mmCIF file of C-alpha atoms in Angstrom:
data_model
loop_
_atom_site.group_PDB
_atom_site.id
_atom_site.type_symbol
_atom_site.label_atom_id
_atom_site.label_comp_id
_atom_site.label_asym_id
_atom_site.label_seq_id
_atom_site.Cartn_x
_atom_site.Cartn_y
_atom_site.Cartn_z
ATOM 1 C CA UNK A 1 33.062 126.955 183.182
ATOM 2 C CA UNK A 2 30.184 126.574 180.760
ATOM 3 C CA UNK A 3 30.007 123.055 179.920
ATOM 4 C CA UNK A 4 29.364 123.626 176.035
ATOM 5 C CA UNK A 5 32.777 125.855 176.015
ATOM 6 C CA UNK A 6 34.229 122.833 177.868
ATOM 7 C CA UNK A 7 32.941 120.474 175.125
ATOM 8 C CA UNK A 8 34.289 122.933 172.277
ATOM 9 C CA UNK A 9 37.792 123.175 173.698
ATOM 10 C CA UNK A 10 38.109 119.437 173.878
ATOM 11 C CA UNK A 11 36.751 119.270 170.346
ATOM 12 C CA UNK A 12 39.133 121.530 168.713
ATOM 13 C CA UNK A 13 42.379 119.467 170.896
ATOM 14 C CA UNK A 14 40.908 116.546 169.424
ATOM 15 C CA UNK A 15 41.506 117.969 166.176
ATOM 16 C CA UNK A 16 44.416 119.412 166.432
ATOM 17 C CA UNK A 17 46.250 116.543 167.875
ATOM 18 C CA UNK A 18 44.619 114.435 164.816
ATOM 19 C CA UNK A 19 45.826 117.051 162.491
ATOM 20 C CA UNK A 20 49.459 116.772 163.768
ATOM 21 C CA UNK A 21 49.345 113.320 163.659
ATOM 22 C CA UNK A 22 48.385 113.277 159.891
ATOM 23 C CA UNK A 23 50.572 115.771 159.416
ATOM 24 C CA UNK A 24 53.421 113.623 161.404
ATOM 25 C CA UNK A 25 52.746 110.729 159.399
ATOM 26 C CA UNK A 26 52.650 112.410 155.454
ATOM 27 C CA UNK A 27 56.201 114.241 157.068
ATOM 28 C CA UNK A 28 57.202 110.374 157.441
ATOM 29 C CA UNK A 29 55.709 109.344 154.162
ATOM 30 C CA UNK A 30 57.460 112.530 152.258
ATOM 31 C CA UNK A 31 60.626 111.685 153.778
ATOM 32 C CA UNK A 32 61.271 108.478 154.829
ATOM 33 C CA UNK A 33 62.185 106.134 150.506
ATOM 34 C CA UNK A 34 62.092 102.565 150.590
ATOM 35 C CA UNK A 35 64.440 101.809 147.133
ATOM 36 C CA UNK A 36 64.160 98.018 145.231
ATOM 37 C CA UNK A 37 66.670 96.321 144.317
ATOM 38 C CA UNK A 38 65.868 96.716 140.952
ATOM 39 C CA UNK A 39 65.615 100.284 140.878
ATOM 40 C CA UNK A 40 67.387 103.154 140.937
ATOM 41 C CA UNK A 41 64.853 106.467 142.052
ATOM 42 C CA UNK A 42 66.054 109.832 140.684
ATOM 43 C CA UNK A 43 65.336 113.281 143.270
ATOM 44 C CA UNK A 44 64.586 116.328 141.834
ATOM 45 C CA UNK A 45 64.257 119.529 144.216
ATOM 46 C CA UNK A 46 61.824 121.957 142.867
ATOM 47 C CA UNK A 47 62.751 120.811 139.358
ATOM 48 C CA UNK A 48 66.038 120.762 139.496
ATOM 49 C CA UNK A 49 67.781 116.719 139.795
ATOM 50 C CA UNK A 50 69.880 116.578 143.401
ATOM 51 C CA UNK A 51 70.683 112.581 143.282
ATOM 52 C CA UNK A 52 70.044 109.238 142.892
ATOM 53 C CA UNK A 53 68.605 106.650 145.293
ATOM 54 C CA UNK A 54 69.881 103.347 145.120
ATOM 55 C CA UNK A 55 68.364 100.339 146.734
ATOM 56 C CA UNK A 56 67.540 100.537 150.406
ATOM 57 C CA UNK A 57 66.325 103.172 153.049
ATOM 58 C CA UNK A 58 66.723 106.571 152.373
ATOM 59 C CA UNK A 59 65.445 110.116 154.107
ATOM 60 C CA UNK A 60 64.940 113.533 152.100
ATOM 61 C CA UNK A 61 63.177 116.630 152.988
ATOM 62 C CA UNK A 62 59.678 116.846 152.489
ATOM 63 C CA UNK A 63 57.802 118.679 149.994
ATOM 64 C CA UNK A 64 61.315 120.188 149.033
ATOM 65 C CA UNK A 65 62.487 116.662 147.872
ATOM 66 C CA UNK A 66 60.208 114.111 145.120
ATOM 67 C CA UNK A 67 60.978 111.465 143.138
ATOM 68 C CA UNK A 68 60.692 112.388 139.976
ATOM 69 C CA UNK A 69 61.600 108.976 138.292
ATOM 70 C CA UNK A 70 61.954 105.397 138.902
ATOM 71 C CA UNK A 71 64.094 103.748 136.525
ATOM 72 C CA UNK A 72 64.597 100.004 136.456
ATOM 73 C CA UNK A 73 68.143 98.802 136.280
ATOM 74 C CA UNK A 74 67.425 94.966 134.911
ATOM 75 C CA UNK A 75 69.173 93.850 132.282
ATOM 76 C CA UNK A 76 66.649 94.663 128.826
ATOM 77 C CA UNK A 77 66.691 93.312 125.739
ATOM 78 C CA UNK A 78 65.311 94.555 122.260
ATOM 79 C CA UNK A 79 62.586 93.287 120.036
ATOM 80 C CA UNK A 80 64.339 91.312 117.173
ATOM 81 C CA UNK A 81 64.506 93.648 114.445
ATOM 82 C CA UNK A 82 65.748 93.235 111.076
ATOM 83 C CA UNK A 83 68.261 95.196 108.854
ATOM 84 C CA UNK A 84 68.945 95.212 105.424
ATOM 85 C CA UNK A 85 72.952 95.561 104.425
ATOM 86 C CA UNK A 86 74.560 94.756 101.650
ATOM 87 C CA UNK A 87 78.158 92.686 101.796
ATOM 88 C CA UNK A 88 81.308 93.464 100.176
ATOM 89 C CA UNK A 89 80.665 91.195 97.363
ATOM 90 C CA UNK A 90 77.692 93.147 96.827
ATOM 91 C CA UNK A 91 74.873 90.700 97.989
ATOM 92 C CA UNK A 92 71.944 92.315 100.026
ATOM 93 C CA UNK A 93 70.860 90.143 102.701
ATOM 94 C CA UNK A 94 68.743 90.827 106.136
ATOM 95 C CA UNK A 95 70.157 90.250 109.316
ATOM 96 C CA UNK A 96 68.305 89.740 112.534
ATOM 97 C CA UNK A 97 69.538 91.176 115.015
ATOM 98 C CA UNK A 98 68.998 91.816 119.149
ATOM 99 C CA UNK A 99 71.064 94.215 121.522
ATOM 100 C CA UNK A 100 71.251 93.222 125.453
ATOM 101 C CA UNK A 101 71.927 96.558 127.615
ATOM 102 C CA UNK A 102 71.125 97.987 130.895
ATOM 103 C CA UNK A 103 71.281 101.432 132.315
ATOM 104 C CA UNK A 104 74.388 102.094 134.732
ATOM 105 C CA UNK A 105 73.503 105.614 135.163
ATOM 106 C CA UNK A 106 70.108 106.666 136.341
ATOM 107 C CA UNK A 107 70.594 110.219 135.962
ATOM 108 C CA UNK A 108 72.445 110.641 131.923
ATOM 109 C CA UNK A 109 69.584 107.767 130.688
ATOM 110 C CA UNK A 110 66.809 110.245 131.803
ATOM 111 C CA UNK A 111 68.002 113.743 131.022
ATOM 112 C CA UNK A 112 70.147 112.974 127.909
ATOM 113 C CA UNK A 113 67.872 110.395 125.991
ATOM 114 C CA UNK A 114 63.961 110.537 125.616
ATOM 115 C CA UNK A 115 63.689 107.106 123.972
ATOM 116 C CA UNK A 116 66.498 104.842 125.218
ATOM 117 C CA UNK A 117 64.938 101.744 123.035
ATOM 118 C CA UNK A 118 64.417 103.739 119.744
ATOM 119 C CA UNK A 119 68.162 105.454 120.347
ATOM 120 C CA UNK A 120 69.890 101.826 120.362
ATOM 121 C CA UNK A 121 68.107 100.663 117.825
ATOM 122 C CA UNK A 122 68.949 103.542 115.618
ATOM 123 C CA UNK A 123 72.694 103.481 116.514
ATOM 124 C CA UNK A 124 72.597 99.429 116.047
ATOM 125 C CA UNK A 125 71.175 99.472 112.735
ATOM 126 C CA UNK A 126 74.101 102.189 111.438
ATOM 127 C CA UNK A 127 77.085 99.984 113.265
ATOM 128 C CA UNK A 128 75.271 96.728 111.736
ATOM 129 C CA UNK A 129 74.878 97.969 108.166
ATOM 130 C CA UNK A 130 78.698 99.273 108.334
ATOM 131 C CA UNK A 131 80.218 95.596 110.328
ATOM 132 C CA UNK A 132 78.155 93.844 107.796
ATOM 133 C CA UNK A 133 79.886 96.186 104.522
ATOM 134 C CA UNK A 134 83.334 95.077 105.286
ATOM 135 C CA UNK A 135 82.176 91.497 104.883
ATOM 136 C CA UNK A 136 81.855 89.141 101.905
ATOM 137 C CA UNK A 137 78.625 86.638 102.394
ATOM 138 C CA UNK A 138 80.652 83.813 103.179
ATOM 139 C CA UNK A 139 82.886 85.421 106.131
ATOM 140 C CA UNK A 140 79.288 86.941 106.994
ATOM 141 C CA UNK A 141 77.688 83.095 108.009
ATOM 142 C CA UNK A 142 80.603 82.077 109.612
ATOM 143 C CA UNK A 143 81.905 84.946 111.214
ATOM 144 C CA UNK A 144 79.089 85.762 113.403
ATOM 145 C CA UNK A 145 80.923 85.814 116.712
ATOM 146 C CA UNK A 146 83.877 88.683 115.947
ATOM 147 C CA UNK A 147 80.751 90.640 113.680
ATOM 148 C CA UNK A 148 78.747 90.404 117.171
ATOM 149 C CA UNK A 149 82.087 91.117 119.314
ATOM 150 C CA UNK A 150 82.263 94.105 117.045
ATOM 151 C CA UNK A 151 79.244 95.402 116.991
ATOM 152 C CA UNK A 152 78.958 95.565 120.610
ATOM 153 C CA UNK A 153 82.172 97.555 121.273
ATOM 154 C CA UNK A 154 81.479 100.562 118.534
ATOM 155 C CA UNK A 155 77.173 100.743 120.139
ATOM 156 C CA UNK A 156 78.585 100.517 123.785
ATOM 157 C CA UNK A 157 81.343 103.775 122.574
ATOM 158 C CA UNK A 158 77.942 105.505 121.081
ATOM 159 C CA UNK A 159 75.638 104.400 124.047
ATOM 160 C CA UNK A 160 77.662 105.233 127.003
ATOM 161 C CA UNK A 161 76.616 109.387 126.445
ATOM 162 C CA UNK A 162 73.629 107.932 127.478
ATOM 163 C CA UNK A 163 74.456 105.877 131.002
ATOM 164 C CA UNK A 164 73.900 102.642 129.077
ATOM 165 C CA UNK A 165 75.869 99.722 129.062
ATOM 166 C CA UNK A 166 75.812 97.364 126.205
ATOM 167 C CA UNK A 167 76.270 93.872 127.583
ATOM 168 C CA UNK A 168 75.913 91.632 124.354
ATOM 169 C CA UNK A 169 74.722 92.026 120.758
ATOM 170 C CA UNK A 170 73.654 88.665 118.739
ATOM 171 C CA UNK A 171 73.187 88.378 114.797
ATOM 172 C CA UNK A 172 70.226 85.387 115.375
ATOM 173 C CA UNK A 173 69.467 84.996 111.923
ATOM 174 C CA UNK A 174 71.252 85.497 108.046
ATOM 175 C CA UNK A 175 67.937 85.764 105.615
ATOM 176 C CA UNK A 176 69.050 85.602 102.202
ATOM 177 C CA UNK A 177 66.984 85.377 98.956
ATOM 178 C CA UNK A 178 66.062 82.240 97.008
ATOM 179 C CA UNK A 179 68.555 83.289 94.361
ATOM 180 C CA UNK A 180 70.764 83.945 96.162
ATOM 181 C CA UNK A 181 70.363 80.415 98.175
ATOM 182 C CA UNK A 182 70.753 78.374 94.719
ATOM 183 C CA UNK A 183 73.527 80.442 93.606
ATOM 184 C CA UNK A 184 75.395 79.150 96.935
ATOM 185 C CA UNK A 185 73.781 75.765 96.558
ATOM 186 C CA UNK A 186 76.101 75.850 93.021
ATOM 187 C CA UNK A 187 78.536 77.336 94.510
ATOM 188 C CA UNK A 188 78.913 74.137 97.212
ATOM 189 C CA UNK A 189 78.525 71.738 94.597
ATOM 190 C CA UNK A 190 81.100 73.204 92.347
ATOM 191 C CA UNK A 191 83.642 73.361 95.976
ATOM 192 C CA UNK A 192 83.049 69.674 96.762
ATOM 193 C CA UNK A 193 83.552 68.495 93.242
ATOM 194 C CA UNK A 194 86.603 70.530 93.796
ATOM 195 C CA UNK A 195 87.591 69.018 96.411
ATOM 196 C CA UNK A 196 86.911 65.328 95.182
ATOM 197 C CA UNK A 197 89.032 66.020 92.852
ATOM 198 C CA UNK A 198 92.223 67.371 94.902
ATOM 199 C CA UNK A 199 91.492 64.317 96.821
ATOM 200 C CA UNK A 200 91.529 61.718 94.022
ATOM 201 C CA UNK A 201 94.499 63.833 92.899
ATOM 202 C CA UNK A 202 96.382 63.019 96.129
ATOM 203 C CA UNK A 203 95.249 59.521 96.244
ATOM 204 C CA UNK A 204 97.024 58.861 92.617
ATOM 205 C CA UNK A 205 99.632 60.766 93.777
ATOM 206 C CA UNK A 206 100.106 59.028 97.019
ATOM 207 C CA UNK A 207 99.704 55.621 94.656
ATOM 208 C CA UNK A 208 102.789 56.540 92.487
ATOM 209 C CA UNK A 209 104.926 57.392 95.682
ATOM 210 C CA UNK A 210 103.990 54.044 97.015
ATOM 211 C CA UNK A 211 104.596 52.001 93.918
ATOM 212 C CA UNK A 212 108.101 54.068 93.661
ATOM 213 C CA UNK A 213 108.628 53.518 96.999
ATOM 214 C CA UNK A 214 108.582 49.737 96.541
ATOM 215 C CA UNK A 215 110.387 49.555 93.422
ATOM 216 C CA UNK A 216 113.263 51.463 94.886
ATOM 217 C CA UNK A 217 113.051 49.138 98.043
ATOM 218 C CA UNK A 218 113.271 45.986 95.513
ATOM 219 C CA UNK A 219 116.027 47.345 93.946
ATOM 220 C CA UNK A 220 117.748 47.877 97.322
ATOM 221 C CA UNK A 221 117.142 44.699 98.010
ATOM 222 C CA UNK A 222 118.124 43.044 94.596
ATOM 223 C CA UNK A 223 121.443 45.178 95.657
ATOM 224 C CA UNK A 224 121.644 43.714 99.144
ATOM 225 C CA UNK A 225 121.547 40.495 97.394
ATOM 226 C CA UNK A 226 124.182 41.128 94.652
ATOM 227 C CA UNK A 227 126.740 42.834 97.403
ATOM 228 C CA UNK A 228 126.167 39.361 99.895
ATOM 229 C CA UNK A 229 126.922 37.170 96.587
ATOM 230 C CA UNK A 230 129.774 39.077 95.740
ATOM 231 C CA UNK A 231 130.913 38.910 99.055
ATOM 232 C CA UNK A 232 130.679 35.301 99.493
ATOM 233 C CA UNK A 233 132.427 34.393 95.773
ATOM 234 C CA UNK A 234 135.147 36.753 97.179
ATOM 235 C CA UNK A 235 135.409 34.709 100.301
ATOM 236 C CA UNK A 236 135.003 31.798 97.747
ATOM 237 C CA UNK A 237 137.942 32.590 95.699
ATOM 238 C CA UNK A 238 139.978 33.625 98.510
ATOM 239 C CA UNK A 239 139.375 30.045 100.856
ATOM 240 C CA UNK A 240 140.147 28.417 97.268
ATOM 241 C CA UNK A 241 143.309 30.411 96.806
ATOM 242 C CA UNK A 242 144.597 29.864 100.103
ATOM 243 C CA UNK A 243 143.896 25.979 99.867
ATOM 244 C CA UNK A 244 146.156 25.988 96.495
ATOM 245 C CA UNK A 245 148.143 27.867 98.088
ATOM 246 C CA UNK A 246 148.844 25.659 100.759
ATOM 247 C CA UNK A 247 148.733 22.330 98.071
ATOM 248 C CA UNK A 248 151.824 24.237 95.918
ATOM 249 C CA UNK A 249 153.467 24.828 99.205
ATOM 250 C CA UNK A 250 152.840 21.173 100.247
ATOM 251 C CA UNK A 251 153.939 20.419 96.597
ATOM 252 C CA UNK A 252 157.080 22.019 97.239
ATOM 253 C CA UNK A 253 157.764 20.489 100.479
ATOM 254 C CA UNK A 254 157.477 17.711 98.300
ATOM 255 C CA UNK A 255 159.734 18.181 95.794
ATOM 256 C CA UNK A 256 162.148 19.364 98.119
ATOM 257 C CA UNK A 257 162.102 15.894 100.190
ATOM 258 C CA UNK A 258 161.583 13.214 97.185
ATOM 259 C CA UNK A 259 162.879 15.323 94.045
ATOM 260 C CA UNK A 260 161.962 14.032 91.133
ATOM 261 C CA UNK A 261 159.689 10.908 91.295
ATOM 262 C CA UNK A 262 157.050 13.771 93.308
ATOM 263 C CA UNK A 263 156.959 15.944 90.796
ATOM 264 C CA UNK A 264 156.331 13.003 87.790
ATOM 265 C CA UNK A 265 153.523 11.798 90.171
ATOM 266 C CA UNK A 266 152.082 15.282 90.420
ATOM 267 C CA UNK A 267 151.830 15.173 86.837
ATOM 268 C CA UNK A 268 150.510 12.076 86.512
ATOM 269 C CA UNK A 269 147.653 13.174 89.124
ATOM 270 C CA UNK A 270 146.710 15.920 87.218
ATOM 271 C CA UNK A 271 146.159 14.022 83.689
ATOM 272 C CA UNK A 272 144.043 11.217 85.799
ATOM 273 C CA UNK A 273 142.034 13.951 87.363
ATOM 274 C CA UNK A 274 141.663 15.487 83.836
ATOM 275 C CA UNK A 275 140.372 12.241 82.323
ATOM 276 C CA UNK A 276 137.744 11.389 84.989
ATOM 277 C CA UNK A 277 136.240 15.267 84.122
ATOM 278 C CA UNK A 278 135.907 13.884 80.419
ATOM 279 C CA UNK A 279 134.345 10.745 81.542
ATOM 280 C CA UNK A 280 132.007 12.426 84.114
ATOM 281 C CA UNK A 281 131.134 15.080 81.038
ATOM 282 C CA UNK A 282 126.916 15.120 80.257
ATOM 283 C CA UNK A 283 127.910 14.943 76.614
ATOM 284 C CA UNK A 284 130.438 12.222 77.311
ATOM 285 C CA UNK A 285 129.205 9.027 75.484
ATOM 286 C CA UNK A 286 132.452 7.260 74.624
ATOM 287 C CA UNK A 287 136.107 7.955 75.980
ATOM 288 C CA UNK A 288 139.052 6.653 73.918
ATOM 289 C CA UNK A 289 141.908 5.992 76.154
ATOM 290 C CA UNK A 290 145.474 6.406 74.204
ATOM 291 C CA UNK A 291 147.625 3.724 74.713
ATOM 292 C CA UNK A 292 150.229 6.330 76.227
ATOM 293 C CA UNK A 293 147.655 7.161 78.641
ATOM 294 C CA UNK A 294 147.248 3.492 79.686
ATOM 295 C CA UNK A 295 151.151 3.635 80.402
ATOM 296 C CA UNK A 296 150.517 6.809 82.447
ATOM 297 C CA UNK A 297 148.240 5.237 84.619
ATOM 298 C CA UNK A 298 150.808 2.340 85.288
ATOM 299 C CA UNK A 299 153.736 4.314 85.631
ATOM 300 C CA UNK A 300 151.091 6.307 88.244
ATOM 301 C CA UNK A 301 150.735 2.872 90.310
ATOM 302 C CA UNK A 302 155.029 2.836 90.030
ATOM 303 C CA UNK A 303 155.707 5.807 91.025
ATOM 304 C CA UNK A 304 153.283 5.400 93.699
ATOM 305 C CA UNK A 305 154.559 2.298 95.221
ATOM 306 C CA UNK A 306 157.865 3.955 94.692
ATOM 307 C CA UNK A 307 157.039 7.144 96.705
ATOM 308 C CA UNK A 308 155.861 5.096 99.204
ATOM 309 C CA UNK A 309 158.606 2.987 99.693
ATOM 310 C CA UNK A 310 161.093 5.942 100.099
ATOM 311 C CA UNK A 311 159.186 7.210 102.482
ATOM 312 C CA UNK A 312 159.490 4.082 104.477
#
């Protein structure tokens, strides 16, 4: 064999086997789809979408198969943007506003939705303006969190056409105009000077209750002390009572044992008794004794020695 032919021959093998290995390894490279994690790849076959690759190794057939997008599946966020509404008391204020989303399905946020951004942010700025509507200014400042709970249900109901999911929505800011600051600046003033007044209100009411409160507890107590006085000249009277009563019945006993001479010397106590009360009288400067009343105090001394003796 001619050596030149020879030469030729193991030229073109050469080739050829170079050839198939090139074309071995694009075959590889066409079908062999290393996914990220953080991306979803969408296949079209010869324009037409077949499925979605999600993170990890995957084969498809070569030349027939391409990737015709990679969409990231992070979570995004939106520029801050601001809207102007107007509140149910008529105010117009401008809210600033973000919207947190990110795409659950690969294939509806790239063949139903051009623009994903400009779509939320046009559906955000409608549900914003109509939350903001059904609010006064007041409820607006302080009721950010069910305004933002809200706002995020109604976008994620327009959104999810589009294989989005709406994970949060936050009003960051309430601008309102410098009239409209001083009017609430009034406003406040005029609430807490309100409000002192309710609470000075209270505190002269709570004064009176307190200064009823002890005059009822004084006269309680002025009651306590009338009943326990009461109670102790009743006792009085009745200790008294029964000690006469038991001197009459003594008296009686008496009478009954001695007859008369007791009862004459009963009597005769009783006038003695009477004139040491005048003597002992303040107002007592002089006491004229009768001369009967001399006789009455010897006849006492008689009548003594005589009960005496008939006793013995």
């Amino acid at each position: 064999m001619d050596t030149s032919l020879l030469g030729f021959e193991l030229g073109l093998s050469s080739i050829i086997t170079i050839l198939i290995i090139v074309l071995a390894f694009v075959v590889v490279k066409k079908g062999v789809i290393v996914v990220p994690q953080s991306r979803n790849y969408v296949i079209e076959r010869f324009g037409k979408y077949t499925q979605t690759l999600s993170a990890g190794l995957h084969f498809i057939v070569p030349f027939l198969d391409n990737v015709a997008f990679k969409v990231s599946i992070l979570e995004r966020q939106l520029p801050e943007f601001n809207i102007s509404v107007i509140t149910r008391d008529n105010v117009e204020v401008q809210l600033e506003a973000t919207v947190f989303f990110r795409i659950v399905d690969t294939a509806a946020s790239v063949y139903r939705i051009a623009d994903i951004n400009q779509a939320i942010f046009t559906a955000a700025t409608s549900i914003v303006r109509s939350a903001a509507g059904k609010l006064e200014l007041d409820e607006l400042q302080s009721s950010r969190e069910s305004m933002n709970s809200e706002i995020a249900t109604n976008l994620q109901e327009a959104a999810e056409i589009w294989g989005i999911e709406i994970t949060r929505t936050e009003i960051t800011d309430v601008i309102v105009d410098e009239q409209t600051k001083a009017a609430q600046r009034q406003q406040l003033n005029a609430e807490r000077e309100r409000r002192a007044s309710i609470a000075r209100a209270e505190g002269e009411k709570r004064s009176v209750e307190l200064a009823a409160d002890a005059k009822l507890y004084e006269a309680q107590k002025e009651a306590d002390a009338i009943r326990v006085k009461a109670e102790a000249d009743a006792y009085s009277i009745e200790i008294e009572a029964k000690a006469n009563a038991e001197q009459t019945r003594l008296i009686a006993a008496a009478i009954a044992d001695n007859g008369q001479p007791a009862i004459n010397y009963e009597i005769m106590k009783r006038q003695v008794e009477a004139i040491g009360n005048m003597a002992s009288a303040n107002n007592s400067k002089t006491v004229v004794v009768p001369t009967d009343v001399t006789q009455t105090l010897g006849s006492l001394q008689v009548l003594l020695d005589s009960f005496s003796g008939d006793k013995k």
